[in-house]
Coordinates of C-alpha atoms (C1' of nucleotides) in Angstrom, one line a residue:
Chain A
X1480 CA -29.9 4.0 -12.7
X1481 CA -30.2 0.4 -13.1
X1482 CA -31.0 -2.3 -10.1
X1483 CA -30.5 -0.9 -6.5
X1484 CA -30.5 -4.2 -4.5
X1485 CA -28.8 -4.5 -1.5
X1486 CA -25.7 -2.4 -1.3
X1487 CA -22.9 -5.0 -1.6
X1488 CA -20.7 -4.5 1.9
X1489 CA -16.9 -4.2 0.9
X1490 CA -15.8 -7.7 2.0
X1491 CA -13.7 -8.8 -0.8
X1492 CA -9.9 -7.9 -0.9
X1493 CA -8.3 -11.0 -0.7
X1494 CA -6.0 -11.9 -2.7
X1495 CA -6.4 -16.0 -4.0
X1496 CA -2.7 -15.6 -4.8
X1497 CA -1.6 -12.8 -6.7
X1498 CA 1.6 -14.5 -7.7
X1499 CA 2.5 -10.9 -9.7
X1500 CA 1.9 -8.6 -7.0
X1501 CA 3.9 -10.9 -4.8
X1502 CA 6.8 -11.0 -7.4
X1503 CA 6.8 -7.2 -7.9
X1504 CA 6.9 -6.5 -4.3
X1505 CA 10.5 -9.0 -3.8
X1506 CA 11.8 -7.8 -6.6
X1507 CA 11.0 -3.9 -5.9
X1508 CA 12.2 -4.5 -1.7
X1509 CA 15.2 -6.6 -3.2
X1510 CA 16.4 -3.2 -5.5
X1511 CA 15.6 -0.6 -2.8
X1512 CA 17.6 -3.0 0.1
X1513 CA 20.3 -2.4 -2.3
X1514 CA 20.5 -6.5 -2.6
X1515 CA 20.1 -6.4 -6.3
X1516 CA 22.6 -3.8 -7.3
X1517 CA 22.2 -1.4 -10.9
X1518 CA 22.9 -3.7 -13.5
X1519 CA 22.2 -6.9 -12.1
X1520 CA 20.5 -9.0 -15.3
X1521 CA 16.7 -9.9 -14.4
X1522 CA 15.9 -13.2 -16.4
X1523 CA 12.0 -14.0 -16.6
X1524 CA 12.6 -17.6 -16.1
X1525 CA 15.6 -18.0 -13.4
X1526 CA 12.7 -15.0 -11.7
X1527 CA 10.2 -17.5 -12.2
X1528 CA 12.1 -20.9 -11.3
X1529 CA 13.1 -19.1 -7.8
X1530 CA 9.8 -17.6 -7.4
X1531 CA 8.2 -20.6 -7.8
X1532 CA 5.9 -19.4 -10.7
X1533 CA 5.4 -19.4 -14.1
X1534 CA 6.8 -16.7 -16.1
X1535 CA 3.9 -14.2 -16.4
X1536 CA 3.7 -12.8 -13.5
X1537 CA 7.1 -12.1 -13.5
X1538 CA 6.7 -10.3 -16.9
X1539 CA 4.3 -8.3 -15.1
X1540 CA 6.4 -7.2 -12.0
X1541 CA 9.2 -6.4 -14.3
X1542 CA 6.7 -4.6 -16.5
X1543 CA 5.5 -2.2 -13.6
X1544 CA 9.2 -1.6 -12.4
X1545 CA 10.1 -0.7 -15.6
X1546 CA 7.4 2.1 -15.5
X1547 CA 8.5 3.1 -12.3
X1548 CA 12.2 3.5 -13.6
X1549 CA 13.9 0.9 -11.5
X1550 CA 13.9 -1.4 -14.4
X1551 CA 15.2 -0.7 -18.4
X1552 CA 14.8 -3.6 -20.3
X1553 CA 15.4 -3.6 -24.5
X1554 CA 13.3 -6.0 -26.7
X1555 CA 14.2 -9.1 -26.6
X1556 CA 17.5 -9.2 -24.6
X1557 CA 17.2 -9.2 -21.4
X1558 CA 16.2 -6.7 -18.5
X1559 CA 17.8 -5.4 -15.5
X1560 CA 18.2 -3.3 -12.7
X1561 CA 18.2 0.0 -14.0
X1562 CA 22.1 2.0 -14.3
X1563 CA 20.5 5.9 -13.9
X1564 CA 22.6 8.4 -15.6
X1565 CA 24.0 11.6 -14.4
X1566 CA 21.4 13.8 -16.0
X1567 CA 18.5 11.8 -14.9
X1568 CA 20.0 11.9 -11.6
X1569 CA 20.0 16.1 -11.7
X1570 CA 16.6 15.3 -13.5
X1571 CA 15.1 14.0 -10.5
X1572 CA 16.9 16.7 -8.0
X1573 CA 14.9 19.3 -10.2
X1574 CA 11.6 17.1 -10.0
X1575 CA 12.1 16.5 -6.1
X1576 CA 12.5 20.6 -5.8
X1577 CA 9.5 21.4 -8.1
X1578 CA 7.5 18.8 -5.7
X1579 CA 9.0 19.3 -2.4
X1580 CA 8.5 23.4 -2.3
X1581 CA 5.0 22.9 -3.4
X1582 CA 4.2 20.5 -0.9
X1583 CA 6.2 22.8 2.1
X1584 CA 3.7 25.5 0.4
X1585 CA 0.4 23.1 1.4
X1586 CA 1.5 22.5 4.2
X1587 CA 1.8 26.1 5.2
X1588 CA -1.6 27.0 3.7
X1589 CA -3.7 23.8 4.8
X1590 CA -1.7 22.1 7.8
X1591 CA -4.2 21.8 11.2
X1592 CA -2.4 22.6 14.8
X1593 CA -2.1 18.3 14.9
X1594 CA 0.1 18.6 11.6
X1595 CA 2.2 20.9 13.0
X1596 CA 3.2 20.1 16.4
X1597 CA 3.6 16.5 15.2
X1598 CA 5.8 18.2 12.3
X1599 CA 7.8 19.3 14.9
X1600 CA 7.9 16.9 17.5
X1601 CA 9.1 14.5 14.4
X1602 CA 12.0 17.0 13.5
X1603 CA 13.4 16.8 16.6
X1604 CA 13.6 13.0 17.1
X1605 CA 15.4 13.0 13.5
X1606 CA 17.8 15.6 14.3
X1607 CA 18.2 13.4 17.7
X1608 CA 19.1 10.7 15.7
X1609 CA 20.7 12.5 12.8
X1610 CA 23.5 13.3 16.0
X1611 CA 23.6 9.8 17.6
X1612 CA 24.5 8.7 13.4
X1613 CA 27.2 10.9 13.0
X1614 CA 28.9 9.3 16.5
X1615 CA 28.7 5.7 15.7
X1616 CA 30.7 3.9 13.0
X1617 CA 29.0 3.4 9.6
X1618 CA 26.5 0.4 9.2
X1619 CA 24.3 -0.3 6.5
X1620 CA 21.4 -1.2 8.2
X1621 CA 21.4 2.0 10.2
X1622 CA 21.9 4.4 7.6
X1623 CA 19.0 2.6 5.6
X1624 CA 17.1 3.3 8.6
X1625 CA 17.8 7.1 8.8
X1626 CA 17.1 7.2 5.0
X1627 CA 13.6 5.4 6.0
X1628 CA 12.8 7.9 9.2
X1629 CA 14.3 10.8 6.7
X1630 CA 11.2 9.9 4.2
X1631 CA 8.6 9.7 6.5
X1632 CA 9.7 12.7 7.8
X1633 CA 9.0 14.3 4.0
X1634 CA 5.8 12.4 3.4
X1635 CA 4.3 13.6 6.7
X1636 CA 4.6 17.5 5.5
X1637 CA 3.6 16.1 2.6
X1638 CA 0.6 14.5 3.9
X1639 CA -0.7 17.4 5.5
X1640 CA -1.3 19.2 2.3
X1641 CA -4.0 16.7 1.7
X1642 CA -3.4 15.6 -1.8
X1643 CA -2.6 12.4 -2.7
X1644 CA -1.2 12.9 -5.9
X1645 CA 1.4 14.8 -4.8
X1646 CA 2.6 13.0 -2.4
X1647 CA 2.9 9.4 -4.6
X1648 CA 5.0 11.8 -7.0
X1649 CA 7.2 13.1 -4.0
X1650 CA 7.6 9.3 -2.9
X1651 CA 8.4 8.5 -6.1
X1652 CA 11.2 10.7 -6.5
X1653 CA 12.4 9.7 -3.3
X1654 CA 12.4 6.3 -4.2
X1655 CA 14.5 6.8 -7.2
X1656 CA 16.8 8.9 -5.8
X1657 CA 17.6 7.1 -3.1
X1658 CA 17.6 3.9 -4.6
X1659 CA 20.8 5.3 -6.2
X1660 CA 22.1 6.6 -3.1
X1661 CA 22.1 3.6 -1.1
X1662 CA 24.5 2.3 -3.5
X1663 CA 27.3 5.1 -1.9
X1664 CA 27.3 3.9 1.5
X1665 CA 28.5 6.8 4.1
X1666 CA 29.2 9.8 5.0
X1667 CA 25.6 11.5 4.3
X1668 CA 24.3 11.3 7.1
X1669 CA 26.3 14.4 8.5
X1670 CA 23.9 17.1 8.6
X1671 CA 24.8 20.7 10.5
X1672 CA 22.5 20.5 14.3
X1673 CA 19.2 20.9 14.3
X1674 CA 18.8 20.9 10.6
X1675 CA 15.5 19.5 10.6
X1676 CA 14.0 21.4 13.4
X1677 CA 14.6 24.7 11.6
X1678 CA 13.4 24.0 8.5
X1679 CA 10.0 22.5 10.6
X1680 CA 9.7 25.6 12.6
X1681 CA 9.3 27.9 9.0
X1682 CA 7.3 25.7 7.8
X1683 CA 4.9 25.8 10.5
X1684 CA 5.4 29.4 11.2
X1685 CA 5.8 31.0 8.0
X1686 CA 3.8 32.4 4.8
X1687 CA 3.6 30.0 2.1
X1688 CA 6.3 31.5 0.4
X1689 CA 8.6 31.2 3.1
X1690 CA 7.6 27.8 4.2
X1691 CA 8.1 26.8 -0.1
X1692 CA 12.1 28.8 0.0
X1693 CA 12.7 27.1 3.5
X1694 CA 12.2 23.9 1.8
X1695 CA 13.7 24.9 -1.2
X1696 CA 17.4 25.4 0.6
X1697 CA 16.6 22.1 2.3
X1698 CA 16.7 20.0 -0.7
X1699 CA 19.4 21.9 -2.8
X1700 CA 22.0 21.6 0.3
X1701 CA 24.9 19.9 -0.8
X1702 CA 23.1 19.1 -4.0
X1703 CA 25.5 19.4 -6.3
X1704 CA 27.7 17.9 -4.2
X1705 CA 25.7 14.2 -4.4
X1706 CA 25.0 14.8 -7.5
X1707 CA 29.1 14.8 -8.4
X1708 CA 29.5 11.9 -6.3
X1709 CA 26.6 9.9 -8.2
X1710 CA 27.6 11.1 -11.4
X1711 CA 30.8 8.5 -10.9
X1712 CA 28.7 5.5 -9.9
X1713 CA 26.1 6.2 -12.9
X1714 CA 26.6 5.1 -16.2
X1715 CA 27.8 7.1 -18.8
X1716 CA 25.4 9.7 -20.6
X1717 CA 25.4 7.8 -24.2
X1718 CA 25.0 4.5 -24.5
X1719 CA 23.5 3.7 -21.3
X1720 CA 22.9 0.1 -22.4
X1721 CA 24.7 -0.5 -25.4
X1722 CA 22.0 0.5 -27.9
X1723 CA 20.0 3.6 -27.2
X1724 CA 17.1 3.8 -25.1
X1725 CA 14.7 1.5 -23.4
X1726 CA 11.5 0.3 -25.0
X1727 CA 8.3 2.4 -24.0
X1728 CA 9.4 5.7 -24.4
X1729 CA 6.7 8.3 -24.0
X1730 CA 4.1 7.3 -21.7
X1731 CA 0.9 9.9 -22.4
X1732 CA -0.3 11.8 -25.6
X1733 CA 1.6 11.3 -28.8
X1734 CA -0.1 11.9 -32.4
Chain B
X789 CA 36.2 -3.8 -19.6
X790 CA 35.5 -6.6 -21.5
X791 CA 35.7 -7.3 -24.8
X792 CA 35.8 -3.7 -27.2
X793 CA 35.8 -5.2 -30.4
X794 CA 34.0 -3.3 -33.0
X795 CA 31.7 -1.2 -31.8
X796 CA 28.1 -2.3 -32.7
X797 CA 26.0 0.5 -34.5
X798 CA 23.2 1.8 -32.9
X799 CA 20.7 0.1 -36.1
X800 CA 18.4 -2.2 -34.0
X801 CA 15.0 -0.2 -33.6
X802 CA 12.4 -2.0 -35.6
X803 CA 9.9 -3.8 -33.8
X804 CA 8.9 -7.1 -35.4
X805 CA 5.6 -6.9 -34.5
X806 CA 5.1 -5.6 -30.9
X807 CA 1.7 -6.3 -30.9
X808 CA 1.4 -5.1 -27.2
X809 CA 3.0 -1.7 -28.3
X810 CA 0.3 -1.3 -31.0
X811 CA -2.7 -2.5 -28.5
X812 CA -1.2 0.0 -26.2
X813 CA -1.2 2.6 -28.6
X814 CA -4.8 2.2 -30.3
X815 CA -6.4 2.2 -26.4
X816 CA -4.4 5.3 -25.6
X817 CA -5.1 7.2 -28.3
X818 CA -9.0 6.1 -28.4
X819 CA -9.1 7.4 -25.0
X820 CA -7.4 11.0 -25.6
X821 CA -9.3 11.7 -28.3
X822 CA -12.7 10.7 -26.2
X823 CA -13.5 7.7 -28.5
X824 CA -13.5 5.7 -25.5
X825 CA -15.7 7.6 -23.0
X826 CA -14.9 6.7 -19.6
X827 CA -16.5 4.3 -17.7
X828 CA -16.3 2.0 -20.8
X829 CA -15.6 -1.2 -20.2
X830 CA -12.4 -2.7 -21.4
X831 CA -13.0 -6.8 -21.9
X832 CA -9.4 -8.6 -23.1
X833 CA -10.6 -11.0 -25.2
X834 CA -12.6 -8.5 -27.0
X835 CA -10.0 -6.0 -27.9
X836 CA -8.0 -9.4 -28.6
X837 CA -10.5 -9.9 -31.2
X838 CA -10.7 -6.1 -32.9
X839 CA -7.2 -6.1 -32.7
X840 CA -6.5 -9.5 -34.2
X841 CA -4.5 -10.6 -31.3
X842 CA -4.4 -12.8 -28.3
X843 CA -5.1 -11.4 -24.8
X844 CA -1.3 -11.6 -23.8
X845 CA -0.3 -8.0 -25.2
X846 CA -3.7 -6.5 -24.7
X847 CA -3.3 -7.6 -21.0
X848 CA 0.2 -5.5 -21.1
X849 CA -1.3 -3.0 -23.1
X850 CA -3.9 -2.3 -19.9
X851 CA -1.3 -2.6 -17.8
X852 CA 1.0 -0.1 -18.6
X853 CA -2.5 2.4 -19.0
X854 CA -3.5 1.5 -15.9
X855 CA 0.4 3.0 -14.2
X856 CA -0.3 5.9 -15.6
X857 CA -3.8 6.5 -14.5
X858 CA -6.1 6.3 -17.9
X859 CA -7.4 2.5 -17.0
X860 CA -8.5 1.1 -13.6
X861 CA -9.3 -2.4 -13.1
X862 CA -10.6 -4.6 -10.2
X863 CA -9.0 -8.0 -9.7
X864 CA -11.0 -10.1 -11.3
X865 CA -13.6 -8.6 -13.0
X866 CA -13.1 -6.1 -15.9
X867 CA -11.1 -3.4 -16.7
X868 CA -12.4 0.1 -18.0
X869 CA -11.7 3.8 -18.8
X870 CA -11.3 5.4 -15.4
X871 CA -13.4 7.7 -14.2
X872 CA -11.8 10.5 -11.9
X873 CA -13.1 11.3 -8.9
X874 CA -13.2 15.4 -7.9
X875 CA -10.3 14.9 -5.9
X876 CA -8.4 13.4 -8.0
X877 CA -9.4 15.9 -10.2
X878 CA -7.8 18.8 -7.2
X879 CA -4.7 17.1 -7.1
X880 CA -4.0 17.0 -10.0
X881 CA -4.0 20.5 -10.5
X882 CA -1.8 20.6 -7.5
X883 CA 0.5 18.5 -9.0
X884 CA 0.6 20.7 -12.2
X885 CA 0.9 24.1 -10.6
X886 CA 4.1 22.5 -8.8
X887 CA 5.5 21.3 -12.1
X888 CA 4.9 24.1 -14.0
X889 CA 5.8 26.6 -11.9
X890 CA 9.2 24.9 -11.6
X891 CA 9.3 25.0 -15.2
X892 CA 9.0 28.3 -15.6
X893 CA 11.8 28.6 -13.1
X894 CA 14.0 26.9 -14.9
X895 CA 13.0 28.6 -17.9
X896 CA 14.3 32.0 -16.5
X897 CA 17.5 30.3 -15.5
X898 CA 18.4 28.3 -18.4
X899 CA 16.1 29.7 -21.8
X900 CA 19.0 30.0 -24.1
X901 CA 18.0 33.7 -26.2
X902 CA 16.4 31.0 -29.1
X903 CA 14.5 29.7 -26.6
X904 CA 13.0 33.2 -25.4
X905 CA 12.1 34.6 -29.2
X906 CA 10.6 31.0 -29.9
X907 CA 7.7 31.0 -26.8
X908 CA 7.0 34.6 -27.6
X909 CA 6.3 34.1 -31.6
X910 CA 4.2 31.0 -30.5
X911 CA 2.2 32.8 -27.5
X912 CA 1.3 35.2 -30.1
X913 CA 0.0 33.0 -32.7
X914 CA -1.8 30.4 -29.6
X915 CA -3.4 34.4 -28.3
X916 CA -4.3 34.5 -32.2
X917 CA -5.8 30.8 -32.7
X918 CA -7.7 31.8 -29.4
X919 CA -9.4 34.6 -30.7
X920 CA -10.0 33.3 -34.0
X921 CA -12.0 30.2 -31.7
X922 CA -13.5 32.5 -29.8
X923 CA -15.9 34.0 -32.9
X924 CA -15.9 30.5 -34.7
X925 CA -19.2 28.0 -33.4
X926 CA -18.0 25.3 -31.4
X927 CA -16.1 22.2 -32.8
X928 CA -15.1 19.1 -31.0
X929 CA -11.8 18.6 -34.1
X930 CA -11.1 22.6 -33.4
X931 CA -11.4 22.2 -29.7
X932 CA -9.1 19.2 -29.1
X933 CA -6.4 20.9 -31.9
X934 CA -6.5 24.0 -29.7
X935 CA -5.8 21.8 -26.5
X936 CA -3.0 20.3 -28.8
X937 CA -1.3 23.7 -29.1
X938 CA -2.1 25.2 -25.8
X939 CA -0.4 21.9 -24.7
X940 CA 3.0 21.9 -27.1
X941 CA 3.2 25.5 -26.0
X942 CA 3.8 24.3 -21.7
X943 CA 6.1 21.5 -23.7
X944 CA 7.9 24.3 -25.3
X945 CA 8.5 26.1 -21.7
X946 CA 9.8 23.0 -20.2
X947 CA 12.0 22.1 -23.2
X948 CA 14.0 24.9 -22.2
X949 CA 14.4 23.8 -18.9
X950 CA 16.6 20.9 -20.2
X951 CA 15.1 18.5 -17.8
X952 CA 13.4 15.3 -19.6
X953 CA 12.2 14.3 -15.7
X954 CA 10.4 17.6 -15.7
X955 CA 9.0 17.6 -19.1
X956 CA 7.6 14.4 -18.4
X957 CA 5.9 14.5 -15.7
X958 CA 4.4 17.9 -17.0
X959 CA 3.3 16.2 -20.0
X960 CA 2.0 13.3 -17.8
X961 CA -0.1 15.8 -15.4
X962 CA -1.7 17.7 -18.2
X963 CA -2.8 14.4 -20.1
X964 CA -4.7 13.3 -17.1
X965 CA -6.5 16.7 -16.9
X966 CA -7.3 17.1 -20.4
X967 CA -8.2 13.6 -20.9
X968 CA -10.6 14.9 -18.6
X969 CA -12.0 17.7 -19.3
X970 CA -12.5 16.4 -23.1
X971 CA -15.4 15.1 -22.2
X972 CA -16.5 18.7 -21.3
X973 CA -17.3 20.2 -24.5
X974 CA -17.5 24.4 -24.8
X975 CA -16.9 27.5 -23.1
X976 CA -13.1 26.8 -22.3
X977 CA -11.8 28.0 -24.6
X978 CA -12.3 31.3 -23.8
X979 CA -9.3 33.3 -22.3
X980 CA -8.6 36.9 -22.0
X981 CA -6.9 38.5 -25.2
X982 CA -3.0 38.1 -25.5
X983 CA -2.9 35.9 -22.3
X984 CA -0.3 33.9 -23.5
X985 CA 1.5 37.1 -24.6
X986 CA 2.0 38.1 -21.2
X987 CA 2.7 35.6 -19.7
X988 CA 5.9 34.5 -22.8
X989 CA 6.7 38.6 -21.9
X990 CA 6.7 37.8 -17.8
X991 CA 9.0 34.8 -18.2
X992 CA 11.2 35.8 -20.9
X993 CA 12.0 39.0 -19.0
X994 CA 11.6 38.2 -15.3
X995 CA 13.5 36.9 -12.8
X996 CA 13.0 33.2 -11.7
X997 CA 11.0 34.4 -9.1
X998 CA 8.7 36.0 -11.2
X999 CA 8.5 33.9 -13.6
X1000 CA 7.0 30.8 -11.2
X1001 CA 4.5 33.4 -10.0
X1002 CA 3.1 34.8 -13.2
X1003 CA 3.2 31.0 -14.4
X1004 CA 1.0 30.2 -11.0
X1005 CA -1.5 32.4 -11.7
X1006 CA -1.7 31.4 -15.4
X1007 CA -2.4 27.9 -14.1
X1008 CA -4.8 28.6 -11.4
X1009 CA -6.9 30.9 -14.1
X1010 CA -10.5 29.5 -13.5
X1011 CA -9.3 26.7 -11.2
X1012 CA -12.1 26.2 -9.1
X1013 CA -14.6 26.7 -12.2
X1014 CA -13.4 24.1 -13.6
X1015 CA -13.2 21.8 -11.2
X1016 CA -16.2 22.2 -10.3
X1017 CA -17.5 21.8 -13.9
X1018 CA -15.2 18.4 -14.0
X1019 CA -16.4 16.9 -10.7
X1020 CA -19.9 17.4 -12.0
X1021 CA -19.1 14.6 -14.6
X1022 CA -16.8 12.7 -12.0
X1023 CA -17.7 9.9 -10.5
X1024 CA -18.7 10.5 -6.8
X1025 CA -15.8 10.2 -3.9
X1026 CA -16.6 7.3 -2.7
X1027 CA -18.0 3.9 -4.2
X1028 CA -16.0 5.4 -7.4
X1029 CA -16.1 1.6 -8.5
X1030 CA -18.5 -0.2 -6.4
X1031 CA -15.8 -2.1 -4.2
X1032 CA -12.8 0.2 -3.4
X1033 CA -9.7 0.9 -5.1
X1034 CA -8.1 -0.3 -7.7
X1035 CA -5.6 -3.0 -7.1
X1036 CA -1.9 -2.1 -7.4
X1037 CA -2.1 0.9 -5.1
X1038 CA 1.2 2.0 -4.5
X1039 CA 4.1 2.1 -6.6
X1040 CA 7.5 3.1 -4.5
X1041 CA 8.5 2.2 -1.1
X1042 CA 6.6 0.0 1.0
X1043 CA 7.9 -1.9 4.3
Chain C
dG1409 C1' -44.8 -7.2 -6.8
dC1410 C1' -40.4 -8.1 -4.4
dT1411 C1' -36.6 -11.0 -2.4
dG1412 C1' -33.2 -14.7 -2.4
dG1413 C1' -30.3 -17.8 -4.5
dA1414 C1' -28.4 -20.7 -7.9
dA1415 C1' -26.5 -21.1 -12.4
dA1416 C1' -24.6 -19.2 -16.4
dA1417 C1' -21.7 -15.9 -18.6
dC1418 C1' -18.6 -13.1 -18.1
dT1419 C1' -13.8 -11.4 -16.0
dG1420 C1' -8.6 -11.5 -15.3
dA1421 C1' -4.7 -14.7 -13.6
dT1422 C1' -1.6 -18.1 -14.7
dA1423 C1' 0.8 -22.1 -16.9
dC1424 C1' 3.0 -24.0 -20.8
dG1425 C1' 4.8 -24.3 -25.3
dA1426 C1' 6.5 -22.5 -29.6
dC1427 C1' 8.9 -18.9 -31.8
dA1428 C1' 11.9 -15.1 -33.3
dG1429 C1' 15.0 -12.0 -32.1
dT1430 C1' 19.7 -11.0 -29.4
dT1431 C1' 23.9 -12.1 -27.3
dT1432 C1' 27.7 -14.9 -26.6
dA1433 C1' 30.8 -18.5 -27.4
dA1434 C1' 33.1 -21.3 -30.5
dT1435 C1' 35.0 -21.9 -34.9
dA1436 C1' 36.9 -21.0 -39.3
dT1437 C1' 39.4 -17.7 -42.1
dT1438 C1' 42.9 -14.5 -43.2
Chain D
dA494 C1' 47.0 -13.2 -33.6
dA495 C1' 43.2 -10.6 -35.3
dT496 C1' 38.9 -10.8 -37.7
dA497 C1' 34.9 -12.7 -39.8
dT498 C1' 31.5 -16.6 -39.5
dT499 C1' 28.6 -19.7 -37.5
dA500 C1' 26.3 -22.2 -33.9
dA501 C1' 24.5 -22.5 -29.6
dA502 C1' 22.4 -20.5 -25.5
dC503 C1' 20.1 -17.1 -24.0
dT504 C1' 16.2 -13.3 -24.2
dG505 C1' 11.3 -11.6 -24.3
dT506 C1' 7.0 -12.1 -27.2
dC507 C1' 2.9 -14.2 -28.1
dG508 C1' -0.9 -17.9 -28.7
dT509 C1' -3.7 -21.3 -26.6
dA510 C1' -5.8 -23.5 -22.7
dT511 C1' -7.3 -23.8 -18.0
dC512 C1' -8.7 -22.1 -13.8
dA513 C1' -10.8 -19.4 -10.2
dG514 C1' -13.0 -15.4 -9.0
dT515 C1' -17.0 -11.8 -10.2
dT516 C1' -21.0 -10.2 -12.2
dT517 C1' -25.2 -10.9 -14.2
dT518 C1' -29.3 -13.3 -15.3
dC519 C1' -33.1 -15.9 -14.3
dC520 C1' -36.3 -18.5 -11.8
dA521 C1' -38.3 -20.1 -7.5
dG522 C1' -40.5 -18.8 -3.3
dC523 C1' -43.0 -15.6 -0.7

DNA sequence: GCTGGAAAACTGATACGACAGTTTAATATT
DNA sequence: AATATTAAACTGTCGTATCAGTTTTCCAGC
């Protein structure tokens, strides 16, 4: 409607510093490395002194992981590294199931022939390397590493039903669920054989409801199970962080 | 573990100010209730002003709308009310069908009898406030009300689920679609008598199974119309805001 | 008339300082 | 010794100022 002068090109995306976007991304790599443990006390100003910035930004990165959930912080005392409870723990299982059954249900409806053979040509190599894990002794690194390869994994059927907003919700349930997982260091990584090429094959060759239950046995298997084991590490149900709950509660339509 | 002297009450909740809380909450409820059209430009210092406030908490303020999708904002050169594009639009409804649907799940599995005789009495009188809209002219106040109680009836289903995760993201999915489609005024608010009815009946007395599906094709009633009426008003795919995508892209796992 | 480019008027980003809560440690009181 | 009180050391919050990009405006040149 108004002036139609030279379409500008698309050349500007640097960044002159972006001091918060590079806090936010140590501090949100530091959490999921499992460097900064649940609990750990995030001052603004130590943040700042090691980042070599000014507090602000560092408000700001806090501010967004705190949206995200990996962050609580209360008024004026203090944040930190967020303890989950055991409900919000089951809370996410239940939000991961609702998300990952309607994805496997995409991907059934929408997936081309390229989505699925690399679907399963990618369930293989995990289930490959699923085996070699369960032979060699427990290492950090390499179980981070299978949890990495086990995401992609997700994200690619995820990626084939063609809709980015589900697939930032599915990674962010991921993220927060294995964020707390890392914290309990072996002995998940044992999966039965060819666990992963089985639930590819339904997906690719199934209906959409088939392809949605396949997926839906996939996540609940041994659910309860981590769910037990995480309880122990998580912080109590009441009185998370010694007076009730963080700041920012609702995030959409009040009134 | 520490010290366990007397156990502090749980009396800190006042907020002595909060300036960015209020900011925050003025912006988001100007923009649900279409006072803030968007595309509107969103200048700091000028809601600093009308708010009687620096920038500092209008800044957060923006930030924490622009995590959950009501504000986008390019570096360094304005903020405003964001305008969905169609596909945004589709995914969203994606996202909601998968919620919901996993709601109503739960709700099978978990409604407690209360529960059950509580969504029944209010599908009846949400059928009845539909009909009664139906013969009355249009209203913007009637319409939005009607979206209110359409939208505390979903709440109602996934409060039974006992899942907070669940309920919030619902919440989250249907704000984002009705923020939208507020700016589309008539004609929606016509459904087919006692369709609420039914569907209370299918979920109170169905299996799990059932419930999900009759709660999937309550959701996908007049999908397609209405995202195509929606994408009219959206902005087009591309060139949504001139030069690419909003900053702050992703918000999980990155390496 | 249209095009090109410089300058002005915006924008958010960041730093710093002051302040008011909260927590913790030390101290006084019983 | 256990408890109440006070002081000190934190915490995030917010205001003001400065800076560097972006957008718009406006004027010169064709």
């Amino acid at each position: 409607m108004k002036s139609m002068k030279t379409e500008v090109p698309v050349l500007s995306r640097r960044k002159p510093a972006d001091y918060a976007e590079s806090a936010y991304r140590r501090l949100c790599d530091a959490i999921l490395e499992g460097r900064l443990m649940p609990g750990t006390p995030l001052s603004r100003r130590v943040l700042a002194a090691e980042f070599g910035m000014s507090t602000v930004p560092v408000g700001e990165a806090l501010l967004r992981l705190e949206a995200e959930g990996l962050v609580e912080s209360r008024p004026r005392a203090g944040s930190r590294v967020r303890i989950p409870t055991a409900s919000e723990i089951q809370g996410n299982y239940e939000l991961r199931e609702a998300l990952e059954t309607h994805s496997a249900r995409l991907f059934a409806e929408r997936a081309t022939d390229a989505d699925r053979k690399a679907l399963v040509a990618a369930a293989e190599k995990l289930d490959a390397m699923f085996d070699e894990l369960k032979r060699k002794p427990y290492s950090a690194a390499r179980h981070a590493q299978a949890e990495r390869k086990h995401m992609r994994f997700h994200m690619l059927i995820a990626g084939a039903g063609r809709c980015v907003e589900l697939e930032n919700a599915i990674e962010r349930s991921r993220v927060l669920l294995f964020n707390w997982l890392f914290t309990m260091s072996a002995e998940f990584g044992e999966l039965p054989g060819g666990w992963h090429g089985t639930l590819a094959r339904k997906l690719v060759g199934g209906s959409p409801r088939e392809a949605a239950e396949a997926m839906r046995v996939h996540v609940r298997y041994r659910k309860d199970e981590v769910i037990e084991r995480l309880s122990e590490l998580a912080g109590p149900e009441t009185a998370r962080m010694a007076r009730g709950p963080q700041r920012h509660r609702n995030g959409g339509s009040r009134k």
